[in-house]
mmCIF file of C-alpha atoms in Angstrom:
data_model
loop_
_atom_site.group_PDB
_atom_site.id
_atom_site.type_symbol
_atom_site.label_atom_id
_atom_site.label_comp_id
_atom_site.label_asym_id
_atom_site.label_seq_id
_atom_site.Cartn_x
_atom_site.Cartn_y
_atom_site.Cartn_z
ATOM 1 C CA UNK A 1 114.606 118.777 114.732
ATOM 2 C CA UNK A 2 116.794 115.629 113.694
ATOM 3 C CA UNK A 3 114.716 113.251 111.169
ATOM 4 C CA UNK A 4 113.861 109.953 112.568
ATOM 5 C CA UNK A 5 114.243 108.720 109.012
ATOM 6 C CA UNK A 6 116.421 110.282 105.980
ATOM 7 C CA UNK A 7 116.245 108.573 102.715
ATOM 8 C CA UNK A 8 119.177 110.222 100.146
ATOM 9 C CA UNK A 9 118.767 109.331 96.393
ATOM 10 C CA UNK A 10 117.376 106.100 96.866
ATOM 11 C CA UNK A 11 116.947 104.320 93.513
ATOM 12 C CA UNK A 12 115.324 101.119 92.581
ATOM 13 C CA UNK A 13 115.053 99.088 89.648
ATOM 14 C CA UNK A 14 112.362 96.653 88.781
ATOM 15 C CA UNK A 15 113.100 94.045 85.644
ATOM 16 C CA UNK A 16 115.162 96.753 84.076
ATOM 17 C CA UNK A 17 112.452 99.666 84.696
ATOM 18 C CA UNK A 18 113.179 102.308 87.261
ATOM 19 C CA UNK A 19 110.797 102.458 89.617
ATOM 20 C CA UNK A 20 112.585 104.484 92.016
ATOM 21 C CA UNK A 21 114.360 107.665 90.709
ATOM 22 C CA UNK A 22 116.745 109.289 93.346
ATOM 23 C CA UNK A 23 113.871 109.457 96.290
ATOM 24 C CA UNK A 24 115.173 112.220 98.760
ATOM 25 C CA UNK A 25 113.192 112.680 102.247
ATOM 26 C CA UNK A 26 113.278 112.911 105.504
ATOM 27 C CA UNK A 27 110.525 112.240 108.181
ATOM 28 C CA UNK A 28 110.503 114.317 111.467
ATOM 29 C CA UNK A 29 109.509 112.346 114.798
ATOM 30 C CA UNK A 30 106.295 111.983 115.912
ATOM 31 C CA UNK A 31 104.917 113.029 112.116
ATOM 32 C CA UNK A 32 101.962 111.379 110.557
ATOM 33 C CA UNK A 33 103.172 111.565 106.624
ATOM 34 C CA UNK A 34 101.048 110.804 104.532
ATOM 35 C CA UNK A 35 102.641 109.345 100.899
ATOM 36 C CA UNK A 36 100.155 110.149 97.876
ATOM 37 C CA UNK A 37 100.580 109.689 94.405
ATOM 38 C CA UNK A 38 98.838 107.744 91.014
ATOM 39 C CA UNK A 39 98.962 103.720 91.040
ATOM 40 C CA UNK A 40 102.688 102.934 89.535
ATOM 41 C CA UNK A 41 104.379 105.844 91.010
ATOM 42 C CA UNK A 42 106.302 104.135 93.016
ATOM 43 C CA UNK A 43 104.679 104.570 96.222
ATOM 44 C CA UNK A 44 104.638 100.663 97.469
ATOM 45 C CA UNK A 45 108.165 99.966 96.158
ATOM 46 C CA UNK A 46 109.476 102.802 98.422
ATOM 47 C CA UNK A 47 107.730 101.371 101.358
ATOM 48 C CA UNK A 48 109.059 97.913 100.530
ATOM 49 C CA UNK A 49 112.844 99.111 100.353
ATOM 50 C CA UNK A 50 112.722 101.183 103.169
ATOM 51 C CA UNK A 51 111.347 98.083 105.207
ATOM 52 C CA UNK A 52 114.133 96.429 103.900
ATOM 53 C CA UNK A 53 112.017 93.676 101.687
ATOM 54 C CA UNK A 54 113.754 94.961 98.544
ATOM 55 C CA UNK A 55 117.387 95.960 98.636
ATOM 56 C CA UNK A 56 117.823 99.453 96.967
ATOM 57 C CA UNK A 57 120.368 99.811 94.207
ATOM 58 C CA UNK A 58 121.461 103.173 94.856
ATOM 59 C CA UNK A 59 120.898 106.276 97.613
ATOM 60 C CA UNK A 60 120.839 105.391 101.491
ATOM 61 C CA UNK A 61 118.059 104.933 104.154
ATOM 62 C CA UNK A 62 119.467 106.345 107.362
ATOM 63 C CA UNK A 63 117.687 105.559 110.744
ATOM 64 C CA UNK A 64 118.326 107.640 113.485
ATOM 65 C CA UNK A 65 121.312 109.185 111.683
ATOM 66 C CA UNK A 66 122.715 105.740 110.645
ATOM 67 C CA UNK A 67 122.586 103.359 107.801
ATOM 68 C CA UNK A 68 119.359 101.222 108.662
ATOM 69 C CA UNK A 69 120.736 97.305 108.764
ATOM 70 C CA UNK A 70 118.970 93.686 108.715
ATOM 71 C CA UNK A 71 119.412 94.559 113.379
ATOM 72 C CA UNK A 72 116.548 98.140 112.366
ATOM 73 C CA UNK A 73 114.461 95.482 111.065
ATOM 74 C CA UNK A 74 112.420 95.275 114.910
ATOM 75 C CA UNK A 75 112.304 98.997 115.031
ATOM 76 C CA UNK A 76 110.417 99.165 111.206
ATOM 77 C CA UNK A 77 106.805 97.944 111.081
ATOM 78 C CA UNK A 78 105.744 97.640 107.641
ATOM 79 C CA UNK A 79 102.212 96.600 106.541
ATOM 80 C CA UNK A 80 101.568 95.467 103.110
ATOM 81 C CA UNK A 81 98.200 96.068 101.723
ATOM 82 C CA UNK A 82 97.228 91.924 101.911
ATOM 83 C CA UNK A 83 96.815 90.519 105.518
ATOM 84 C CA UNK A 84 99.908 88.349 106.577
ATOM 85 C CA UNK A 85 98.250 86.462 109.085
ATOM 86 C CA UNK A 86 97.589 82.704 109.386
ATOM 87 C CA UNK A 87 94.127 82.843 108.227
ATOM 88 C CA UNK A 88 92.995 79.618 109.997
ATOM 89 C CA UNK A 89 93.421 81.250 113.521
ATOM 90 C CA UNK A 90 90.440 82.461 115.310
ATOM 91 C CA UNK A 91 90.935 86.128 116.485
ATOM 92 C CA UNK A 92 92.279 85.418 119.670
ATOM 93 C CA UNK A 93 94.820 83.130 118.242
ATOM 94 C CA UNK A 94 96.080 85.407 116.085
ATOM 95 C CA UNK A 95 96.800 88.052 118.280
ATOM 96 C CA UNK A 96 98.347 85.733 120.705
ATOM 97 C CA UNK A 97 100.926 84.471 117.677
ATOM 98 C CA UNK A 98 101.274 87.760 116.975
ATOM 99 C CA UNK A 99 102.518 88.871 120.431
ATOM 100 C CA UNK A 100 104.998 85.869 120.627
ATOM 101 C CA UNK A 101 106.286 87.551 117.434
ATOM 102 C CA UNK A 102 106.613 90.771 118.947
ATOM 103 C CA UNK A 103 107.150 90.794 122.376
ATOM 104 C CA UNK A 104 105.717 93.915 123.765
ATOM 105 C CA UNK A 105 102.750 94.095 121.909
ATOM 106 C CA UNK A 106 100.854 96.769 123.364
ATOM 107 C CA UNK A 107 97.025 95.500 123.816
ATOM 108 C CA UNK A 108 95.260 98.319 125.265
ATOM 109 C CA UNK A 109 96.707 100.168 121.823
ATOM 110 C CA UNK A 110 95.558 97.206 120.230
ATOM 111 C CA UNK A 111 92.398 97.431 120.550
ATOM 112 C CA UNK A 112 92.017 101.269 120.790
ATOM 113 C CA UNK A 113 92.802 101.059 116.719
ATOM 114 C CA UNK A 114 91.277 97.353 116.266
ATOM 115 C CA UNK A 115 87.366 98.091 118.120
ATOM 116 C CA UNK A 116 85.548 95.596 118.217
ATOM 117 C CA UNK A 117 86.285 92.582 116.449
ATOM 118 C CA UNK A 118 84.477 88.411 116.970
ATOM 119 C CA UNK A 119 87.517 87.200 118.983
ATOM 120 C CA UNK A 120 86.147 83.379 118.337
ATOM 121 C CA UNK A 121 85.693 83.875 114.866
ATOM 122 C CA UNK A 122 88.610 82.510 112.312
ATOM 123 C CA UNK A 123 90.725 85.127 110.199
ATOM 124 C CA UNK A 124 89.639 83.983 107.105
ATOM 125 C CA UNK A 125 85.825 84.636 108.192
ATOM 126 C CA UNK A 126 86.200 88.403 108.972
ATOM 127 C CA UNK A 127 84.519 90.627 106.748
ATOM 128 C CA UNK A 128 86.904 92.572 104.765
ATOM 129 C CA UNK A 129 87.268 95.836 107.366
ATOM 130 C CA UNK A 130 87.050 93.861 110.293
ATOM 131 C CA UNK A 131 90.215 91.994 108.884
ATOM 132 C CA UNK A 132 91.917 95.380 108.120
ATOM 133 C CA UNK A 133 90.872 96.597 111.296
ATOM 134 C CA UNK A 134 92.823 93.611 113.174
ATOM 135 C CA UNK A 135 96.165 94.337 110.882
ATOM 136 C CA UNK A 136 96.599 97.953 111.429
ATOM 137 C CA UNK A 137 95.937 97.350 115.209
ATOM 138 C CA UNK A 138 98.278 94.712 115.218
ATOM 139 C CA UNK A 139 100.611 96.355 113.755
ATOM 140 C CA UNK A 140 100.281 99.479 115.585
ATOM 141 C CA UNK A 141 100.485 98.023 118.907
ATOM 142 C CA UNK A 142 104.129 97.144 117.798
ATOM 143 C CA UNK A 143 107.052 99.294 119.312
ATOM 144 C CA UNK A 144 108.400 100.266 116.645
ATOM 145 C CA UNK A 145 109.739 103.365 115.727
ATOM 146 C CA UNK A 146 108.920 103.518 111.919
ATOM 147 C CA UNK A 147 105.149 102.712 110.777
ATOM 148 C CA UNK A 148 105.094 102.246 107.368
ATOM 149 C CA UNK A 149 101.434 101.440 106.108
ATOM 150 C CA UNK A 150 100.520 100.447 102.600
ATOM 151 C CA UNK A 151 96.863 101.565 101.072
ATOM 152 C CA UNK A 152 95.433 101.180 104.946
ATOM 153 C CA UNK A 153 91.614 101.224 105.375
ATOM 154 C CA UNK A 154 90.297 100.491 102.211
ATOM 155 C CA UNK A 155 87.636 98.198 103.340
ATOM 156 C CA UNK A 156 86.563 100.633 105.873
ATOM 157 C CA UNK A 157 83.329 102.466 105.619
ATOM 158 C CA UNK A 158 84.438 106.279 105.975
ATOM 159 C CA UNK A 159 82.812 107.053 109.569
ATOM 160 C CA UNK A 160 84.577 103.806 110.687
ATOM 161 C CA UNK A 161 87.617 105.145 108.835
ATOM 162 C CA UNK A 162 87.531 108.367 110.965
ATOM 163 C CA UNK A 163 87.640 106.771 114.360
ATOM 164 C CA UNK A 164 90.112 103.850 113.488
ATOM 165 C CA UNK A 165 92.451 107.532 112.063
ATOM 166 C CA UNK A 166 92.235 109.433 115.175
ATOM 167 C CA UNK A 167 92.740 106.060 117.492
ATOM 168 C CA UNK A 168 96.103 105.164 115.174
ATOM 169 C CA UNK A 169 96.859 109.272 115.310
ATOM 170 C CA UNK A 170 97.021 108.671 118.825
ATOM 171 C CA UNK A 171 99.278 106.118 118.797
ATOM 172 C CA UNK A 172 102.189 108.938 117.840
ATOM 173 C CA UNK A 173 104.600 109.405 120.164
ATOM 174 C CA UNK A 174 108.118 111.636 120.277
ATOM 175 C CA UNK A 175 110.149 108.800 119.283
ATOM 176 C CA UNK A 176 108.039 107.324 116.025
ATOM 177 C CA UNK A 177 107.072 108.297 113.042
ATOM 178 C CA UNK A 178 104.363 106.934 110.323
ATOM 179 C CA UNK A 179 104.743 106.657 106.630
ATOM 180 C CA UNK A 180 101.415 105.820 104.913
ATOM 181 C CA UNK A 181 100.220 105.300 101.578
ATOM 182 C CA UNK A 182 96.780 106.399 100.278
ATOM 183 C CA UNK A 183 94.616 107.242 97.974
ATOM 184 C CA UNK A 184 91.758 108.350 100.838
ATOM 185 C CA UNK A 185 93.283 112.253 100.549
ATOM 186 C CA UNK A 186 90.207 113.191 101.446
ATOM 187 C CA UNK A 187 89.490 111.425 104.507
ATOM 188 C CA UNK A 188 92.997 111.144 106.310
ATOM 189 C CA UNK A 189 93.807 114.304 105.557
ATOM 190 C CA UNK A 190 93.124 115.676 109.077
ATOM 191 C CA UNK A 191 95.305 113.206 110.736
ATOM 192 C CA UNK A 192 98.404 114.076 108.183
ATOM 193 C CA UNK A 193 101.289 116.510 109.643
ATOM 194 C CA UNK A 194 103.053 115.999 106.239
ATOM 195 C CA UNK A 195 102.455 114.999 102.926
ATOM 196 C CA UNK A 196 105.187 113.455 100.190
ATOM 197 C CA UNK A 197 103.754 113.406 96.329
ATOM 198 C CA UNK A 198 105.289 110.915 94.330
ATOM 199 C CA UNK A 199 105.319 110.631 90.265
ATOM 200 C CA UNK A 200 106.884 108.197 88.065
ATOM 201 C CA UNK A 201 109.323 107.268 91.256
ATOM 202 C CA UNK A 202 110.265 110.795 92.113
ATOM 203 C CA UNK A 203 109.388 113.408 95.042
ATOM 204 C CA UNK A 204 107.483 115.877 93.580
ATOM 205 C CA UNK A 205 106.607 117.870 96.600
ATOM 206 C CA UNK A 206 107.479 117.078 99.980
ATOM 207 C CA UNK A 207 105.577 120.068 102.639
ATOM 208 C CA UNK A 208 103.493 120.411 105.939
ATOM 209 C CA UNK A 209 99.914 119.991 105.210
ATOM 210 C CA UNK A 210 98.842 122.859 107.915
ATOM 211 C CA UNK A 211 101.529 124.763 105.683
ATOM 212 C CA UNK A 212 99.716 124.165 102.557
ATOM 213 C CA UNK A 213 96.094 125.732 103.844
ATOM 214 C CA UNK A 214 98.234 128.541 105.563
ATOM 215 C CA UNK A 215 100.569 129.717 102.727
ATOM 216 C CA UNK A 216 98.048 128.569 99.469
ATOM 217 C CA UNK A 217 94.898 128.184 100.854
ATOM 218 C CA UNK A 218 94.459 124.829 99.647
ATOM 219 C CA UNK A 219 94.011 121.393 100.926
ATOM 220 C CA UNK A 220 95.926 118.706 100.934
ATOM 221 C CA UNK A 221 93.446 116.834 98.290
ATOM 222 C CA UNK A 222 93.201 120.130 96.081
ATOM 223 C CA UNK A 223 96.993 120.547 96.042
ATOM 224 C CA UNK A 224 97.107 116.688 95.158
ATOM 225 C CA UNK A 225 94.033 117.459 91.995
ATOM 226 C CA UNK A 226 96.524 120.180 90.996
ATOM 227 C CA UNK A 227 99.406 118.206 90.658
ATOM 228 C CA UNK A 228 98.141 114.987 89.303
ATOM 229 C CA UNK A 229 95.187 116.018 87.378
ATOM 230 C CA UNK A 230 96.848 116.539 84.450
ATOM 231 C CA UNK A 231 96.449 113.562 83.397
ATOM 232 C CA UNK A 232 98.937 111.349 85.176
ATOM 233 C CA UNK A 233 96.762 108.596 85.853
ATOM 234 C CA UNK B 1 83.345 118.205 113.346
ATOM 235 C CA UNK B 2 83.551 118.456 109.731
ATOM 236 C CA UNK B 3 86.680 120.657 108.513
ATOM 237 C CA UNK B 4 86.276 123.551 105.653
ATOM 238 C CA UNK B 5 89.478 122.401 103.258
ATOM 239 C CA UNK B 6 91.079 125.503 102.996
ATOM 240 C CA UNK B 7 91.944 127.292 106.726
ATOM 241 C CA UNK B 8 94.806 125.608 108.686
ATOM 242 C CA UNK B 9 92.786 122.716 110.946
ATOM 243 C CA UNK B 10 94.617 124.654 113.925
ATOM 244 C CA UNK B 11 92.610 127.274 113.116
ATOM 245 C CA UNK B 12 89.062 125.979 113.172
ATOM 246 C CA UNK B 13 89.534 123.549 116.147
ATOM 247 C CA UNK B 14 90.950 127.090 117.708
ATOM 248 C CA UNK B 15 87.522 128.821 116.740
ATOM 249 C CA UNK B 16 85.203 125.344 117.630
ATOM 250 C CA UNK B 17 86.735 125.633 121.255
ATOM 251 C CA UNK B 18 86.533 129.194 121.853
ATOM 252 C CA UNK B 19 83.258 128.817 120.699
ATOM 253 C CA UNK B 20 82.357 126.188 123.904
ATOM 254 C CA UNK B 21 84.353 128.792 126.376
ATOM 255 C CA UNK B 22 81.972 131.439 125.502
ATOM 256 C CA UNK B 23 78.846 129.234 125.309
ATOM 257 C CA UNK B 24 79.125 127.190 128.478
ATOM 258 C CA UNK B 25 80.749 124.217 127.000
ATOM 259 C CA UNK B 26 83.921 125.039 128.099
ATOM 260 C CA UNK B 27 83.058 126.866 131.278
ATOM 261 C CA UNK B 28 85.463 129.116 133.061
ATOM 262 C CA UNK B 29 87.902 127.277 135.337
ATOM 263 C CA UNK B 30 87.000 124.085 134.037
ATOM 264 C CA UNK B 31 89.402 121.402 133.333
ATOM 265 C CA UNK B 32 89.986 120.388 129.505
ATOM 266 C CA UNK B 33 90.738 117.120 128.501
ATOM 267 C CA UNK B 34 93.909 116.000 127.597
ATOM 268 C CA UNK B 35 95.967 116.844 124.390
ATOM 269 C CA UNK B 36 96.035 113.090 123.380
ATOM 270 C CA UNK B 37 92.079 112.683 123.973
ATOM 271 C CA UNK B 38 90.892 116.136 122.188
ATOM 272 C CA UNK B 39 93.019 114.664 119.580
ATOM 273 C CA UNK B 40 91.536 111.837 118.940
ATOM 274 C CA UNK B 41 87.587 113.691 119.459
ATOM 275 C CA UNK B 42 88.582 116.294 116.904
ATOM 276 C CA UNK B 43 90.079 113.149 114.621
ATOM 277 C CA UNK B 44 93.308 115.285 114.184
ATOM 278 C CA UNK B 45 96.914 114.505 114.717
ATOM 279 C CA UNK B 46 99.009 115.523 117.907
ATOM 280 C CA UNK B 47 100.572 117.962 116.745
ATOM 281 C CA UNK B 48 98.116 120.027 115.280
ATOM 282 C CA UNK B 49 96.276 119.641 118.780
ATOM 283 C CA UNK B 50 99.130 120.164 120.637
ATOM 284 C CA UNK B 51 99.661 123.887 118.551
ATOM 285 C CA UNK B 52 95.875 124.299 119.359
ATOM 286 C CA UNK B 53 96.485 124.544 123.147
ATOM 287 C CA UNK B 54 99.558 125.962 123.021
ATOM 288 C CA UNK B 55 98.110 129.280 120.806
ATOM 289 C CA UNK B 56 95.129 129.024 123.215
ATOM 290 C CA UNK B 57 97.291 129.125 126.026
ATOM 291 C CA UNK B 58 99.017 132.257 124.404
ATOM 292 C CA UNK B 59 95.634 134.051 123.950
ATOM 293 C CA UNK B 60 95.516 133.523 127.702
ATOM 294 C CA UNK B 61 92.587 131.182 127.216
ATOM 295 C CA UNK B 62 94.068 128.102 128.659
ATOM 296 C CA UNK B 63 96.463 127.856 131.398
ATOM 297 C CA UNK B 64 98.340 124.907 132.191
ATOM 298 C CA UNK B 65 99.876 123.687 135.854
ATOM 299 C CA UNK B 66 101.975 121.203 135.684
ATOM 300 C CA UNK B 67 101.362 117.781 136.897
ATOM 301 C CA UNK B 68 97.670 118.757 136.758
ATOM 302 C CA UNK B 69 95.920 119.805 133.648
ATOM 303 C CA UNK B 70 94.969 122.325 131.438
ATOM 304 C CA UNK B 71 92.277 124.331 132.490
ATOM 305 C CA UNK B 72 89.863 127.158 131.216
ATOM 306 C CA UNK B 73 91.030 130.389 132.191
ATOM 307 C CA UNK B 74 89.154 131.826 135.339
ATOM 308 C CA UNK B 75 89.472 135.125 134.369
ATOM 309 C CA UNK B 76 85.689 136.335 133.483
ATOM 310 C CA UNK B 77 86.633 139.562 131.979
ATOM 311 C CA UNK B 78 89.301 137.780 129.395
ATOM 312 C CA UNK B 79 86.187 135.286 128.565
ATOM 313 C CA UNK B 80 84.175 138.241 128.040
ATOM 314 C CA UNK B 81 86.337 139.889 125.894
ATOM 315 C CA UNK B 82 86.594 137.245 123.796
ATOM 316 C CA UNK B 83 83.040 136.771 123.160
ATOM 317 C CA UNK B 84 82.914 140.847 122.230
ATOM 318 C CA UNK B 85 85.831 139.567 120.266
ATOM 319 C CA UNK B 86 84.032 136.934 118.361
ATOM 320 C CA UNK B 87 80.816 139.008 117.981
ATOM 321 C CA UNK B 88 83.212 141.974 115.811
ATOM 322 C CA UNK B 89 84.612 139.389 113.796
ATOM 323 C CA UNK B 90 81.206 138.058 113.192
ATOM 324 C CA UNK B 91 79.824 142.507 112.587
ATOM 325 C CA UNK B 92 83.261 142.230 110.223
ATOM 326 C CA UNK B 93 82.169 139.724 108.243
ATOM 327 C CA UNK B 94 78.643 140.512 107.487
ATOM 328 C CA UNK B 95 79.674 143.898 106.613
ATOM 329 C CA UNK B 96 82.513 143.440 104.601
ATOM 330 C CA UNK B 97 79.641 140.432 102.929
ATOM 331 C CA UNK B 98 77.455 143.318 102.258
ATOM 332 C CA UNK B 99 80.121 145.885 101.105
ATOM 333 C CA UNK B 100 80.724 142.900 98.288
ATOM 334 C CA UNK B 101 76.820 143.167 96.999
ATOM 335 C CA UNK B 102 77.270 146.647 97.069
ATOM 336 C CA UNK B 103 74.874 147.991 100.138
ATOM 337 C CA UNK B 104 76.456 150.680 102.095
ATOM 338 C CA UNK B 105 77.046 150.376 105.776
ATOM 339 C CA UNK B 106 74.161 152.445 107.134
ATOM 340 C CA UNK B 107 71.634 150.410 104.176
ATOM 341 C CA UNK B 108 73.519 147.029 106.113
ATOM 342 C CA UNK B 109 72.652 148.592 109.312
ATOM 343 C CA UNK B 110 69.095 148.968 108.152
ATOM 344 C CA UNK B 111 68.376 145.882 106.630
ATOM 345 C CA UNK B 112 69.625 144.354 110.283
ATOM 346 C CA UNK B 113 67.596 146.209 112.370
ATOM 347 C CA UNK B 114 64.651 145.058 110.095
ATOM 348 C CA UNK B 115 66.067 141.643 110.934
ATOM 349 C CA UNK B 116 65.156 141.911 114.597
ATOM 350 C CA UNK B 117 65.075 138.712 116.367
ATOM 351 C CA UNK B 118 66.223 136.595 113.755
ATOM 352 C CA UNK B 119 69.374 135.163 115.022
ATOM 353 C CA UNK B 120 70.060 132.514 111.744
ATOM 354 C CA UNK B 121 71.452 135.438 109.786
ATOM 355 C CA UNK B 122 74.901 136.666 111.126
ATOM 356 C CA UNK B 123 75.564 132.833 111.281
ATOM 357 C CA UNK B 124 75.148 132.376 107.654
ATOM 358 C CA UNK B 125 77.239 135.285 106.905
ATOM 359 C CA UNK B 126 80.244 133.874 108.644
ATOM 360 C CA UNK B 127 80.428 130.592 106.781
ATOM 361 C CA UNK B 128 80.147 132.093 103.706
ATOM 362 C CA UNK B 129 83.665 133.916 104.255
#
């Protein structure tokens, strides 16, 4: 299967510290991968260089098979882990400046991940899911062929969690993939076709999470507690 | 439905729906839903769903016609021999459960016939495998 996305030695430096030590990848169409690591390893600098926020200063990001440029940009939807919406809109508003954004918004997706959210009620009212629940919907409901999520659901109660996981799941299509990163092992784990472990801006393991319980038995979360528990944090 | 951490997820949603074909919840010829919306019930990713219907659909358990759906096989004697299939794994485990505390296989026997009509046990001798 050709990668939708193939990131080669990618490098980044950050006042003088490395942050990013020669990052190899790839991500396989239609993949949920799920990007898991300690706080400071790296995880939302390589989310902001591959959405092309921060210009890497080594390696390549290769989209499709080519060099991803400024023209990608459409194709990428990146979330950061802050919303990015003007918070004096009500709900409606804000999805309708959002679609003028991105033409081709798709709504019904939209509010399969979103549920049910006070459509009259300004941004900067909603309680902290129901605001995280509006961003990943938005941002899901983009076409894009690259999802890159940042610490998603945090604010979410975990039964809420589950049903907002299996409506974005079900968002995956041949032609997309979705980079997120977590600390909720535990709950997203079910949703995850692939998992990436990052330390101190490297790849320390990069496998199929069904591959993981087949071949060693273990979860995604215990393989995680083995890796990092010695003390990384 | 709340996955054990260990066993591939294909594997238990596998086991969960044989379990409805041979109960009633899954009847014989009936139609299943499609990969996208048992997805999303079982809170699990495509792909993993997709491998679950397409390793039921080995087993003969689900047959797909195209354009239409996936349904339940029709085939009463394959549904049958399922549930004679899940009923050894089930003999399998609470033996081999038994072997571990060290009772022999007629003392197992024993102890089940003294059992009679108490259907929790073989259950609880599953999950703990």
């Amino acid at each position: 299967m050709d990668s939708l996305l193939e990131v080669r030695g990618l490098c980044k430096y950050l006042d003088g510290q490395i942050v990013l030590g020669a990052c190899s990848f790839s991500l396989a169409p239609g993949h949920i991968t799920g990007l898991l690591g300690p706080n400071g390893a790296g995880k939302s600098t390589l989310l902001r260089t591959i959405a092309g926020l921060w210009r890497p200063d080594g390696g390549e990001i290769l989209l499709h098979g080519r060099p991803i440029s400024r023209r990608d940009r459409p194709k990428v939807a990146y979330m950061a882990d802050h919303t990015l919406l003007p918070r004096e809109l009500t709900v409606r508003q804000a999805v309708r400046w959002y679609r003028d954004l991105f033409p081709g918004l798709d709504l019904d997706r939209f509010r399969a991940v979103s549920g049910n959210l006070p459509e009259g009620e300004p941004v900067s009212r909603l309680s902290k899911g129901q605001a995280e629940r509006l961003d990943l919907g938005l941002l899901l409901a983009r076409d894009a062929d690259l999802y890159l999520l940042d610490e998603p659901l945090g604010g979410v109660d975990p039964v809420e969690r589950a049903k907002i996981l299996s409506a974005a799941a079900g968002v995956m299509e041949d032609h997309n993939a979705l980079l997120m990163a977590t600390h909720l092992v535990h709950d997203i784990e079910p949703i995850l076709d692939d998992v990436l472990f990052l330390r101190a801006g490297y790849v320390v393991l990069s496998a199929s999470a069904e591959g993981l319980r087949q071949r060693e038995g273990v979860s995604v979360e215990e393989k995680y507690m083995e890796v990092f528990g010695g003390g990384d944090r | 439905m709340q996955f054990s951490n260990s066993v591939p997820i294909y594997l238990q949603v596998m086991e969960d729906m044989k379990r409805e074909m041979v109960t009633g919840g899954l009847p014989a010829g009936s139609r299943v839903d499609s990969v996208r919306a048992l997805a999303a019930r079982y809170g699990i990713n495509l792909n993993t769903m997709q491998r679950v219907c397409s390793e039921l659909e080995r087993e003969g358990l689900l047959e797909t016609r195209r354009g239409v759906g996936s349904f339940v096989t029709g085939d009463w004697e394959r549904l049958s021999a399922l549930r004679e299939e899940m009923a050894q794994t089930l003999v399998e485990a609470y033996l081999k459960g038994m072997a571990g505390l060290g009772f022999s296989r007629l003392e197992a026997a024993e102890r089940l016939s003294g059992e009679e009509g108490d259907g929790g046990q073989s259950a609880g001798s599953q999950r703990a495998l």
